[in-house]
Structures are given as C-alpha cells and as structure tokens.
Amino acid sequence: MRDKRKQKIREKRALKNKEKKKEKIQYYLLISALIFCLINLTFIENKTIGHDKRYQIYIFWLPILIGILFFGIYRRKFLIEKYLSFKEVYVKIYVIGFYLLQGIVVSYLSFGQIAGLTWNYINQKEAAKNPTEIVICKVTRFYTKKNPDISFKFKNRTEVFSVTSQMNRENYNRNPKDYELEIIVQKGIWNYYIVKHWKLKKIN
C-alpha cells in the first residue's frame, strides 16, 4: 500500500513538474508573440482605408475560432481537470470565462497574426500592380485629447488617421468644415486601399 501511495505521489509530482515546464514554455511563446504583435502593428502592417466584411470574417474571427478550437483540444485534459477541481458553480463559470478569454487572446496573437500577415502581404502585392490614386476626403472631426486623430469620410465610412503632437496643437483652433484630406492610395483587395501619403489641406 505504501509503495502504491509513494508511486502515486511521485506520478503527481512528475505531472506537476511537466505542467510547470509546459506553462513556462507557453509563457515565453506568448511574450514573444506579444512583442512581435507590437512590432507588426508599428512597423510592418500597412496603413489602409476601406472596408469589407470578408476581412472581419476570414482574417479576424475565423482564425480566432480555429485557434480556440485548436488550443481547447490541445489543453483539454488540463482544462477538464481544472474545471472538475472546483465544486462551486460560480467558480466553474469564472474558470470557463477566464480560459475562454485567455484562448481568444492567445488565438489572436498566434492564428490571428498569421492570417493578418498573410493578408497584408497579399494586399500589398495586389496593390503594387495598380496605379496610385489621389482621393479627396472631407474632414469630420479633429480629436485633440489623448491619442489625437483626424476623422474623415471615405466611401461613406468614417476613417481615422493618428496625428503628431505638433499637428494636434495646430488642430485646436481649426474648424473641420474648413479642411479636407488629400490621400495618395493604391487599391489592393477586398475594397481596401493602401495609404502611401496624406496631407491636410484648407479648403479655399
């Protein structure tokens, strides 16, 4: 009996150690994915204007759902054990919500980023085949508080450009009705346009 108990204790310790090592690896992978996400959003991803529901469906939501399914199957034993370890219903609900939220974040940083990078590459290649265009858009708002920006209309949809602190100071006393944006773009796929350059112009 004692030998069996000792054996079970050793097995539990081995499983715990294995789980800790796995969690450590996953933690480092998550941090790496987060850092890459910041680099991608800052330096790699093209600034675009335009809109298409297919992007939200195939490039955002579908990869996240696939990721949740993948990680749910991959970690099913751990998740089931974690769920069954609690008796209170409210704690079980909390556990489900917590790991679902965690799954969404991890899925976005992994499957979502891969889909986004792939789409960005294809969109850039397609846009390179098309000539540059100049579009004139009416300014609808100057937002001058935290994270200042300029809002404007493009194909009946509100778009936003972030602005520098210097331009933001100048925007304090500007009336949006007196300004427009001149934007140089190249058309890519799914009604998205890559922004090459833009400038604010006062309407004469």
Short mmCIF file of C-alpha atoms in Angstrom, two decimals:
data_model
loop_
_atom_site.label_atom_id
_atom_site.label_comp_id
_atom_site.label_asym_id
_atom_site.label_seq_id
_atom_site.Cartn_x
_atom_site.Cartn_y
_atom_site.Cartn_z
CA MET A 1 0.00 0.00 0.00
CA ARG A 2 2.75 2.42 0.96
CA ASP A 3 4.61 1.68 -2.25
CA LYS A 4 1.48 2.40 -4.28
CA ARG A 5 0.91 5.68 -2.42
CA LYS A 6 4.51 6.70 -2.94
CA GLN A 7 4.19 5.79 -6.60
CA LYS A 8 1.07 7.94 -6.96
CA ILE A 9 2.77 10.85 -5.17
CA ARG A 10 5.77 10.56 -7.50
CA GLU A 11 3.47 10.47 -10.53
CA LYS A 12 1.60 13.58 -9.36
CA ARG A 13 4.87 15.42 -8.77
CA ALA A 14 6.12 14.38 -12.20
CA LEU A 15 2.89 15.63 -13.80
CA LYS A 16 3.11 18.92 -11.90
CA ASN A 17 6.72 19.43 -12.96
CA LYS A 18 5.82 18.58 -16.56
CA GLU A 19 2.91 21.04 -16.43
CA LYS A 20 5.14 23.77 -14.98
CA LYS A 21 7.71 23.29 -17.75
CA LYS A 22 4.94 23.38 -20.36
CA GLU A 23 3.47 26.56 -18.84
CA LYS A 24 6.92 28.18 -18.79
CA ILE A 25 7.44 27.45 -22.50
CA GLN A 26 3.95 28.73 -23.30
CA TYR A 27 4.60 31.88 -21.28
CA TYR A 28 7.78 32.69 -23.25
CA LEU A 29 5.99 31.97 -26.55
CA LEU A 30 3.13 34.28 -25.52
CA ILE A 31 5.51 37.11 -24.60
CA SER A 32 7.37 36.64 -27.92
CA ALA A 33 4.06 36.74 -29.83
CA LEU A 34 3.02 39.89 -27.96
CA ILE A 35 6.32 41.64 -28.76
CA PHE A 36 6.03 40.63 -32.41
CA CYS A 37 2.43 41.92 -32.47
CA LEU A 38 3.63 45.36 -31.33
CA ILE A 39 6.41 45.33 -33.94
CA ASN A 40 3.95 44.26 -36.63
CA LEU A 41 1.39 46.95 -35.79
CA THR A 42 4.08 49.64 -35.59
CA PHE A 43 6.43 48.84 -38.47
CA ILE A 44 5.10 46.06 -40.75
CA GLU A 45 1.35 46.40 -41.19
CA ASN A 46 0.31 48.80 -43.95
CA LYS A 47 -1.95 51.74 -43.18
CA THR A 48 -5.19 51.11 -45.07
CA ILE A 49 -8.56 52.72 -45.62
CA GLY A 50 -11.66 50.98 -46.90
CA HIS A 51 -13.87 48.23 -45.56
CA ASP A 52 -15.11 44.75 -46.40
CA LYS A 53 -16.97 42.23 -44.23
CA ARG A 54 -14.81 39.43 -45.61
CA TYR A 55 -11.83 40.78 -43.66
CA GLN A 56 -13.70 40.58 -40.35
CA ILE A 57 -14.98 37.07 -41.16
CA TYR A 58 -11.93 35.38 -42.71
CA ILE A 59 -8.97 37.31 -41.32
CA PHE A 60 -10.19 38.13 -37.81
CA TRP A 61 -12.95 35.89 -36.47
CA LEU A 62 -12.28 32.62 -38.34
CA PRO A 63 -8.58 32.36 -37.27
CA ILE A 64 -9.56 33.16 -33.67
CA LEU A 65 -12.26 30.45 -33.65
CA ILE A 66 -9.84 27.94 -35.19
CA GLY A 67 -7.25 28.90 -32.58
CA ILE A 68 -9.70 28.46 -29.69
CA LEU A 69 -10.69 25.03 -31.04
CA PHE A 70 -7.03 24.03 -31.53
CA PHE A 71 -5.87 25.12 -28.06
CA GLY A 72 -9.02 23.68 -26.47
CA ILE A 73 -8.23 20.23 -27.92
CA TYR A 74 -4.51 20.60 -27.16
CA ARG A 75 -5.17 21.53 -23.49
CA ARG A 76 -8.40 19.58 -22.99
CA LYS A 77 -7.00 17.35 -20.21
CA PHE A 78 -5.72 20.33 -18.24
CA LEU A 79 -8.96 22.29 -18.78
CA ILE A 80 -11.18 19.38 -17.72
CA GLU A 81 -9.11 18.76 -14.58
CA LYS A 82 -9.18 22.46 -13.73
CA TYR A 83 -12.95 22.61 -14.22
CA LEU A 84 -13.62 19.49 -12.13
CA SER A 85 -11.32 20.63 -9.31
CA PHE A 86 -13.90 23.23 -8.25
CA LYS A 87 -17.30 22.39 -6.77
CA GLU A 88 -18.93 25.84 -6.65
CA VAL A 89 -20.97 26.69 -9.76
CA TYR A 90 -19.91 30.35 -9.81
CA VAL A 91 -16.24 29.33 -9.70
CA LYS A 92 -16.79 26.91 -12.60
CA ILE A 93 -18.41 29.73 -14.61
CA TYR A 94 -15.48 32.01 -13.75
CA VAL A 95 -12.98 29.34 -14.88
CA ILE A 96 -14.82 28.88 -18.20
CA GLY A 97 -14.91 32.65 -18.80
CA PHE A 98 -11.27 33.15 -17.79
CA TYR A 99 -9.87 30.42 -20.04
CA LEU A 100 -12.18 31.42 -22.91
CA LEU A 101 -10.87 35.00 -22.72
CA GLN A 102 -7.32 33.67 -22.49
CA GLY A 103 -7.99 31.48 -25.53
CA ILE A 104 -9.22 34.48 -27.56
CA VAL A 105 -6.07 36.48 -26.74
CA VAL A 106 -3.71 33.58 -27.48
CA SER A 107 -5.59 32.73 -30.69
CA TYR A 108 -5.36 36.32 -31.88
CA LEU A 109 -1.62 36.50 -31.13
CA SER A 110 -0.94 33.23 -32.96
CA PHE A 111 -3.51 32.23 -35.61
CA GLY A 112 -4.81 35.80 -35.95
CA GLN A 113 -1.37 37.27 -36.57
CA ILE A 114 -0.50 34.61 -39.15
CA ALA A 115 -3.75 35.35 -41.02
CA GLY A 116 -3.17 39.11 -40.74
CA LEU A 117 0.42 38.92 -42.01
CA THR A 118 -0.64 36.71 -44.92
CA TRP A 119 -3.47 39.07 -45.88
CA ASN A 120 -1.21 42.12 -45.55
CA TYR A 121 1.36 40.52 -47.87
CA ILE A 122 -1.26 39.58 -50.50
CA ASN A 123 -2.88 43.01 -50.28
CA GLN A 124 0.48 44.72 -50.73
CA LYS A 125 1.36 42.54 -53.74
CA GLU A 126 -2.01 43.26 -55.35
CA ALA A 127 -1.77 47.00 -54.67
CA ALA A 128 1.69 47.12 -56.28
CA LYS A 129 0.04 46.10 -59.58
CA ASN A 130 -2.30 49.10 -59.51
CA PRO A 131 -1.52 52.78 -60.16
CA THR A 132 -1.57 55.34 -57.36
CA GLU A 133 -4.71 57.42 -56.98
CA ILE A 134 -5.42 60.71 -55.24
CA VAL A 135 -8.64 60.85 -53.23
CA ILE A 136 -10.05 63.93 -51.53
CA CYS A 137 -11.95 63.32 -48.29
CA LYS A 138 -13.92 65.70 -46.10
CA VAL A 139 -12.67 66.08 -42.52
CA THR A 140 -15.43 65.42 -39.98
CA ARG A 141 -13.58 65.91 -36.67
CA PHE A 142 -10.33 66.92 -35.01
CA TYR A 143 -9.90 64.89 -31.83
CA THR A 144 -7.33 66.77 -29.72
CA LYS A 145 -7.31 64.86 -26.42
CA LYS A 146 -5.44 61.65 -25.58
CA ASN A 147 -4.33 59.74 -28.72
CA PRO A 148 -5.28 62.64 -31.06
CA ASP A 149 -6.55 61.93 -34.55
CA ILE A 150 -8.39 63.23 -37.60
CA SER A 151 -11.69 61.66 -38.62
CA PHE A 152 -12.86 61.78 -42.23
CA LYS A 153 -15.29 60.16 -44.66
CA PHE A 154 -14.15 57.68 -47.29
CA LYS A 155 -16.84 55.92 -49.33
CA ASN A 156 -19.49 56.76 -46.73
CA ARG A 157 -17.45 55.23 -43.93
CA THR A 158 -15.67 57.04 -41.11
CA GLU A 159 -11.89 56.56 -41.15
CA VAL A 160 -9.26 57.82 -38.72
CA PHE A 161 -5.63 58.95 -39.04
CA SER A 162 -3.46 59.45 -35.97
CA VAL A 163 -1.63 62.79 -35.83
CA THR A 164 1.60 64.07 -34.33
CA SER A 165 1.62 66.28 -31.23
CA GLN A 166 2.67 69.25 -33.38
CA MET A 167 -0.27 68.86 -35.77
CA ASN A 168 -2.56 68.25 -32.83
CA ARG A 169 -1.62 71.64 -31.33
CA GLU A 170 -2.49 73.27 -34.65
CA ASN A 171 -5.82 71.41 -34.80
CA TYR A 172 -7.06 73.01 -31.56
CA ASN A 173 -8.20 76.14 -33.35
CA ARG A 174 -9.23 74.56 -36.64
CA ASN A 175 -12.77 74.03 -37.85
CA PRO A 176 -13.17 70.60 -39.54
CA LYS A 177 -15.56 72.12 -42.12
CA ASP A 178 -12.69 74.24 -43.46
CA TYR A 179 -10.40 71.29 -44.19
CA GLU A 180 -10.05 68.22 -46.37
CA LEU A 181 -7.55 65.40 -46.72
CA GLU A 182 -5.60 64.68 -49.87
CA ILE A 183 -4.68 60.99 -49.73
CA ILE A 184 -2.45 59.06 -52.15
CA VAL A 185 -3.56 55.42 -52.25
CA GLN A 186 -3.16 52.17 -54.16
CA LYS A 187 -6.11 49.81 -54.39
CA GLY A 188 -5.49 46.34 -53.00
CA ILE A 189 -8.00 43.53 -52.43
CA TRP A 190 -11.48 43.47 -50.88
CA ASN A 191 -12.06 47.24 -51.25
CA TYR A 192 -9.01 48.10 -49.15
CA TYR A 193 -6.61 50.85 -50.20
CA ILE A 194 -3.01 51.12 -49.01
CA VAL A 195 -2.21 54.67 -47.92
CA LYS A 196 1.07 55.90 -49.38
CA HIS A 197 0.85 59.51 -48.18
CA TRP A 198 -1.67 62.02 -46.89
CA LYS A 199 -1.82 65.73 -46.08
CA LEU A 200 -4.30 68.14 -44.58
CA LYS A 201 -5.43 70.97 -46.87
CA LYS A 202 -7.50 74.05 -46.16
CA ILE A 203 -10.48 74.46 -48.46
CA ASN A 204 -10.21 77.69 -50.44
#
